[in-house]
CSV table of C-alpha atoms in Angstrom, one decimal:
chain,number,residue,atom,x,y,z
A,1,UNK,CA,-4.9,69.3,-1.8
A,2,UNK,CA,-5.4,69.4,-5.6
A,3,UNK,CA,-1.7,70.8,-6.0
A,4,UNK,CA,-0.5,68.2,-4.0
A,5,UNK,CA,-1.8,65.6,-6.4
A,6,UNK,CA,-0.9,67.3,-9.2
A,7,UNK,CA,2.5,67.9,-8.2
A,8,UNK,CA,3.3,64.2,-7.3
A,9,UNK,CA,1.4,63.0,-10.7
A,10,UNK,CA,4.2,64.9,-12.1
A,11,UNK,CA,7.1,63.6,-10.0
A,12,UNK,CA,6.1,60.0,-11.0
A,13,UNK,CA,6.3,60.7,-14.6
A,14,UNK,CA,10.0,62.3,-14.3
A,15,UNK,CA,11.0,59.6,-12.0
A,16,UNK,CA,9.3,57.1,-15.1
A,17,UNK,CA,10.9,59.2,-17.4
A,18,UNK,CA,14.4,59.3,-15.8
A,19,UNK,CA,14.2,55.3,-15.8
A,20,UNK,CA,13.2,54.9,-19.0
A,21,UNK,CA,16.3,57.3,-20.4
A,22,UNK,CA,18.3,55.5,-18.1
A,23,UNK,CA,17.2,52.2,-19.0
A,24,UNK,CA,17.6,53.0,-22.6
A,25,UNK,CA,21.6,54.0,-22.2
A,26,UNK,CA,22.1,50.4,-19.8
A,27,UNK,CA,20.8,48.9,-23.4
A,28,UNK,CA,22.8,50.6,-25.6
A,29,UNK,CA,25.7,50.1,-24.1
A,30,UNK,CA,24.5,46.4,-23.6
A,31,UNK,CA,23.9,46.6,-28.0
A,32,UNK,CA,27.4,48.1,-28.7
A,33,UNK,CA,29.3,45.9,-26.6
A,34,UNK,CA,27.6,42.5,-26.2
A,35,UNK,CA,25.0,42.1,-28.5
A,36,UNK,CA,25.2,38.8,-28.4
A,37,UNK,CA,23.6,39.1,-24.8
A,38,UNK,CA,20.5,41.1,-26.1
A,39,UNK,CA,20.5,38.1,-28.7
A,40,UNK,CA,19.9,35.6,-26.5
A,41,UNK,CA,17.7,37.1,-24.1
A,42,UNK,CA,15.6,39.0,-26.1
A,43,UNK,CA,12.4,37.2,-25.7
A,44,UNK,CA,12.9,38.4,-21.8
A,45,UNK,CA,13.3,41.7,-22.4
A,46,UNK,CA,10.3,41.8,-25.0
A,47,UNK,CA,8.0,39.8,-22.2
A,48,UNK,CA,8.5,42.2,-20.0
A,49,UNK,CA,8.7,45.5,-21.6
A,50,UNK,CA,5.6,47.2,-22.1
A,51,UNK,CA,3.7,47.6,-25.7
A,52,UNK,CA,3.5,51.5,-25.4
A,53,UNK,CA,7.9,51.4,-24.9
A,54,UNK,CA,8.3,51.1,-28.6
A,55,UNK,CA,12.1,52.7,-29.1
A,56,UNK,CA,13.2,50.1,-25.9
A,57,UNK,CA,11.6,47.0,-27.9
A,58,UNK,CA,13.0,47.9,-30.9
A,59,UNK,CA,16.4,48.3,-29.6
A,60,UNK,CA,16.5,44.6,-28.5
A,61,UNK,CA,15.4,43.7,-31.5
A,62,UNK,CA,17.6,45.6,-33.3
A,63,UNK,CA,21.1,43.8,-31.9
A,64,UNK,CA,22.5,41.0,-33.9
A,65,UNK,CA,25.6,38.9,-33.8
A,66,UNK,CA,28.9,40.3,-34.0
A,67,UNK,CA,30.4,37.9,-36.1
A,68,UNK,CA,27.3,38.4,-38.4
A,69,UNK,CA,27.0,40.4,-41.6
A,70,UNK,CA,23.9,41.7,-41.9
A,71,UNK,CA,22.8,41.8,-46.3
A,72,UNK,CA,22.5,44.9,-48.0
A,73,UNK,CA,18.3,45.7,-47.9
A,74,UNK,CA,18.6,47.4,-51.5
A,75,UNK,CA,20.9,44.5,-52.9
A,76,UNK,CA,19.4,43.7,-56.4
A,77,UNK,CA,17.7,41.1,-56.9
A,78,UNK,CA,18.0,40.1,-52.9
A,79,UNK,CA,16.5,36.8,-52.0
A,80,UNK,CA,15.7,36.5,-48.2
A,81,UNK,CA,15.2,32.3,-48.6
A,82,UNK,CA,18.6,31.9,-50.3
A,83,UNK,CA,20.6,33.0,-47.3
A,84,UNK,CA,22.4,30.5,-45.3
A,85,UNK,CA,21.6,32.3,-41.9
A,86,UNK,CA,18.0,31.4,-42.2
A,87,UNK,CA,18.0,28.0,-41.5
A,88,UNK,CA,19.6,28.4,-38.3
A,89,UNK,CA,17.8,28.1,-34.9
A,90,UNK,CA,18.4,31.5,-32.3
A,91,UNK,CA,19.1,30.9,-28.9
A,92,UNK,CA,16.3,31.1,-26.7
A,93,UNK,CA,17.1,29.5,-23.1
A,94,UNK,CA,13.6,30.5,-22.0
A,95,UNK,CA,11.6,27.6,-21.2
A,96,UNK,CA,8.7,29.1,-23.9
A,97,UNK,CA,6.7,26.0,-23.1
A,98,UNK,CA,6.4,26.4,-19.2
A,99,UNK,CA,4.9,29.5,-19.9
A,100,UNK,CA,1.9,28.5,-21.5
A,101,UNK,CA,-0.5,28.9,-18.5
A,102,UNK,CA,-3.0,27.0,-17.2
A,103,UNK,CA,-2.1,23.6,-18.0
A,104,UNK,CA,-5.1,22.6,-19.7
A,105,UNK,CA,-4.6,25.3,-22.0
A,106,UNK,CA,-0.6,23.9,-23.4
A,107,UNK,CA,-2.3,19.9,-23.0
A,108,UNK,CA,-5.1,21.5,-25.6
A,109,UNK,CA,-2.6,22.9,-27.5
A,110,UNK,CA,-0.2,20.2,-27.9
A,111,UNK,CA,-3.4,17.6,-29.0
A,112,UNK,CA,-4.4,20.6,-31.5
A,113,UNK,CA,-1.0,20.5,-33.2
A,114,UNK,CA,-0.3,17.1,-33.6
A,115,UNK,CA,-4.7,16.0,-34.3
A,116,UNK,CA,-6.4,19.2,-34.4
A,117,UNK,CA,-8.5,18.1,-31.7
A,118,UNK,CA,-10.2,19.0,-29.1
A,119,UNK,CA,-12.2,20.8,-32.3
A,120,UNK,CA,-13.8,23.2,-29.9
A,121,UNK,CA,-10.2,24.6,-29.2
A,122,UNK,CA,-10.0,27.1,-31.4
A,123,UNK,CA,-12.7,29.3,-29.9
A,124,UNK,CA,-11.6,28.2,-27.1
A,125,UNK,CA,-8.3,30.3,-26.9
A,126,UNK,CA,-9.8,33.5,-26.3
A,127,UNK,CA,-11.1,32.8,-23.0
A,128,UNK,CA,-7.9,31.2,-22.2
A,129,UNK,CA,-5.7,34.4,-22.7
A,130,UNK,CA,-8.5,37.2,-21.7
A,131,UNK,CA,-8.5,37.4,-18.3
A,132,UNK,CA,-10.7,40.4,-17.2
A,133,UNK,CA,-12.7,43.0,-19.3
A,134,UNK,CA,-10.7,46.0,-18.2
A,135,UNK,CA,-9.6,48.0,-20.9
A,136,UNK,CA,-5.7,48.0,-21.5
A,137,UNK,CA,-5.4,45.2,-19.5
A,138,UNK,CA,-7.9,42.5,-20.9
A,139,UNK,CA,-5.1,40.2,-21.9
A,140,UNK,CA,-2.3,37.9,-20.2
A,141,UNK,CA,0.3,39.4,-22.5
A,142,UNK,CA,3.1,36.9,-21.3
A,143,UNK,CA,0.7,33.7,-21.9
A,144,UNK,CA,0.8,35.8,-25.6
A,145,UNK,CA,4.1,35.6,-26.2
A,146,UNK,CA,4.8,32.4,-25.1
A,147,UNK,CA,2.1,31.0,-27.3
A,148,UNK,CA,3.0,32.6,-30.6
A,149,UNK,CA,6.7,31.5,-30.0
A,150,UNK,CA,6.2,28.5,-29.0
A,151,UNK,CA,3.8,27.7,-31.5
A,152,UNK,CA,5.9,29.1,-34.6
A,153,UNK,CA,8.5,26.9,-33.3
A,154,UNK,CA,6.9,24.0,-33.5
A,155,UNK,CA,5.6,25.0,-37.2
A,156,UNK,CA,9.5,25.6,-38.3
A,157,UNK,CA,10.6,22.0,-36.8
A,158,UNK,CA,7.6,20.6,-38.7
A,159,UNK,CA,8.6,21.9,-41.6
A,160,UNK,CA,12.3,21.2,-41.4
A,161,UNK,CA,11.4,17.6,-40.7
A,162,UNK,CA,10.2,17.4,-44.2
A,163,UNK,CA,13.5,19.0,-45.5
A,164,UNK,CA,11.4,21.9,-46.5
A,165,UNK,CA,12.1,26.0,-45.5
A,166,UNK,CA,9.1,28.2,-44.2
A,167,UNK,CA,7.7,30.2,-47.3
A,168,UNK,CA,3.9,31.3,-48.0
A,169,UNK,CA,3.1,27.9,-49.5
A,170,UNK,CA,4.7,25.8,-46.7
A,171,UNK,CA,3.2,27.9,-43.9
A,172,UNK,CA,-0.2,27.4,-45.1
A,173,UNK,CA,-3.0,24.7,-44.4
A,174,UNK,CA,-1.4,23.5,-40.9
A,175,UNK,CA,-2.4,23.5,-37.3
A,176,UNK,CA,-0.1,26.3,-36.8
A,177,UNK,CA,-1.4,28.6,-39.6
A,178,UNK,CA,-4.9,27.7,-38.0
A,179,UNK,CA,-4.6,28.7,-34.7
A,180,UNK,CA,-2.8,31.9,-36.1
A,181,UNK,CA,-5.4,33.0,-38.3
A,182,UNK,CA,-8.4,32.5,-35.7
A,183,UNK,CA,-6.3,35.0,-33.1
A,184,UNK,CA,-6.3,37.5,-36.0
A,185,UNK,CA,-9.9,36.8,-36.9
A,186,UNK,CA,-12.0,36.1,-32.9
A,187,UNK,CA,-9.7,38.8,-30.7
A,188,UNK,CA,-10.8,42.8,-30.3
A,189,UNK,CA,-8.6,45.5,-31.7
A,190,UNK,CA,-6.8,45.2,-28.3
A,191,UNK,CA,-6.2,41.5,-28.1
A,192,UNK,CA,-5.1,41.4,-32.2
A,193,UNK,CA,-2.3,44.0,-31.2
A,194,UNK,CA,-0.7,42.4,-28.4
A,195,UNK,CA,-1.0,39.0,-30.8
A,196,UNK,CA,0.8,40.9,-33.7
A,197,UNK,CA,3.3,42.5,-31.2
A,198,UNK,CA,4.1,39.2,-30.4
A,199,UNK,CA,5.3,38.0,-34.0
A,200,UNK,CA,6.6,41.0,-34.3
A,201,UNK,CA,9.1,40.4,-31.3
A,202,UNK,CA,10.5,37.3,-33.2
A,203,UNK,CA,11.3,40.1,-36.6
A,204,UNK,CA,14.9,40.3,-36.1
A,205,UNK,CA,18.1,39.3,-37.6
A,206,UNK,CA,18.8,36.5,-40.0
A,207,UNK,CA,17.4,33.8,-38.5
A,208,UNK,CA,14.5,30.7,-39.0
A,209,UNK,CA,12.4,32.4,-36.4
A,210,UNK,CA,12.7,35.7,-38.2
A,211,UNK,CA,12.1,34.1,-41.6
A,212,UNK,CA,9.3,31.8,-40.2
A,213,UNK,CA,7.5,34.7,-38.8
A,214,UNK,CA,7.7,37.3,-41.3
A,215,UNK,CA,6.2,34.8,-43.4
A,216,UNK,CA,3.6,34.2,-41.5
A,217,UNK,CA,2.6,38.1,-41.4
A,218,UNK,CA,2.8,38.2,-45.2
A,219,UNK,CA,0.4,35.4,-45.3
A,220,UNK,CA,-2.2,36.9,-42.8
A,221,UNK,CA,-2.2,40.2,-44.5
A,222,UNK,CA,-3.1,38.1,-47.7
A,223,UNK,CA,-5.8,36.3,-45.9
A,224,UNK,CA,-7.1,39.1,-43.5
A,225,UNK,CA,-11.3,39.0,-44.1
A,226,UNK,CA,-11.0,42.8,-43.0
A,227,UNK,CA,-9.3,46.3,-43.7
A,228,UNK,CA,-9.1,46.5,-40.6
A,229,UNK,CA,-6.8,43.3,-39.8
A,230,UNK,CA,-4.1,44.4,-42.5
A,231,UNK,CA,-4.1,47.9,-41.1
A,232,UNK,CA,-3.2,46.7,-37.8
A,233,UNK,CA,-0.3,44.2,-39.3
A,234,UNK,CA,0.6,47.5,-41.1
A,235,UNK,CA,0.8,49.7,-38.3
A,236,UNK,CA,2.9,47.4,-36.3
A,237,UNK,CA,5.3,46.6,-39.1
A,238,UNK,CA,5.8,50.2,-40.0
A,239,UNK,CA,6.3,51.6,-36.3
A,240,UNK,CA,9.2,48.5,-36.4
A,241,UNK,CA,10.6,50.1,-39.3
A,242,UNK,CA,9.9,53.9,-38.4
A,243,UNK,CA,11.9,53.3,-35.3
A,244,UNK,CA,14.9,50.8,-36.5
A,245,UNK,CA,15.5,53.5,-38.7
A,246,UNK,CA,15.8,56.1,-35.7
């Protein structure tokens, strides 16, 4: 009886394994030949895929434009603000907004952005996005996502509408900044990674969401009241970077 167990634990983790290889070729092919497609649906891919399936996430992220050239990283004196790409909106035909679940939590939101009321909101949000004290599972990561994006996206239209660009000064001393700052500050170690996953999902080619939003990391590792916040923003950015590289 214990064999039998055994042996089936390990035929469901080559059957997850032989869909994960195979779901990582469908992609590539998907980034050599239309990367335009992963372009405009990759905040339903990132929704979806789990936190643990690094390499998969990254490979979204990793597909760009075809028409696009991407700068040189080690180009001297390279200035990220200056380039003309930045200012430009992606694609995202996901209704973010519809997302935000239950109601009362995207009617809260919206009265925070524009009046920073209700005040109680802010530690509010947890018990909006936590929905049971299992470990691994504490969190409603899709409600996540859709908050962060739909959030920052309302902080670069802000912005814009002033003729400004997003940069540490211009992020800072907003709704938007606020409500970012108190996830970093009032989630666990659990709920702080799936919120930093979530910026991190919008970290991708030349573009206001990716320029908005590494902004916005810079400026919470500056703020962080703890070691322990900018290790976490550190450990995310660099298994990003540790696997674009791959």
């Amino acid at each position: 009886m214990w064999k039998a167990g055994w042996l089936e634990q390990i035929s469901k983790s080559q059957k997850n394994f032989v869909f994960s290889q195979g779901t990582l070729r469908v992609l590539l092919v998907l980034l050599h030949d239309f990367p335009e497609f992963l372009c405009e649906y990759h905040y339903g891919f990132c929704d979806v895929i789990p936190p643990n399936c690094i390499q998969m996430r990254n490979l979204i992220l990793s597909a760009f434009p075809r028409n696009m050239r991407l700068p040189d990283p080690f180009t001297p004196n390279l200035k990220v603000d200056m380039l003309p790409e930045i200012t430009v909106s992606p694609k995202i035909p996901t209704n973010v907004a519809s997302l935000i679940q239950p109601p009362e939590l995207k009617k809260n939101l919206d009265s925070y952005l524009k009046n920073r009321t209700p005040v109680t909101f802010l530690s509010d949000m947890r018990t909006f996005l936590q929905v049971n004290n299992e470990p691994g599972m504490r969190y409603n990561m899709s409600v996540m996502n859709a908050l962060v994006l739909y959030v920052g996206m309302q902080a670069i239209a802000q912005i814009h509408s002033k003729g400004l660009t997003p940069s540490m000064s211009t992020i800072a001393h907003s709704a938007h900044m606020d409500i970012f700052q108190n996830l970093g500050v009032d989630l666990d170690t659990e709920g702080r990674y799936l919120f930093l996953n979530a910026i991190a999902n919008q970290l991708r080619y030349p573009n206001s969401h990716t320029h908005y939003f590494s902004c916005t990391l810079l400026h919470l590792f500056a703020e962080a009241n703890t070691e322990a916040i900018q290790e976490q923003i550190t450990r995310v950015l660099y298994i990003i970077n540790l696997y674009m590289k791959k």
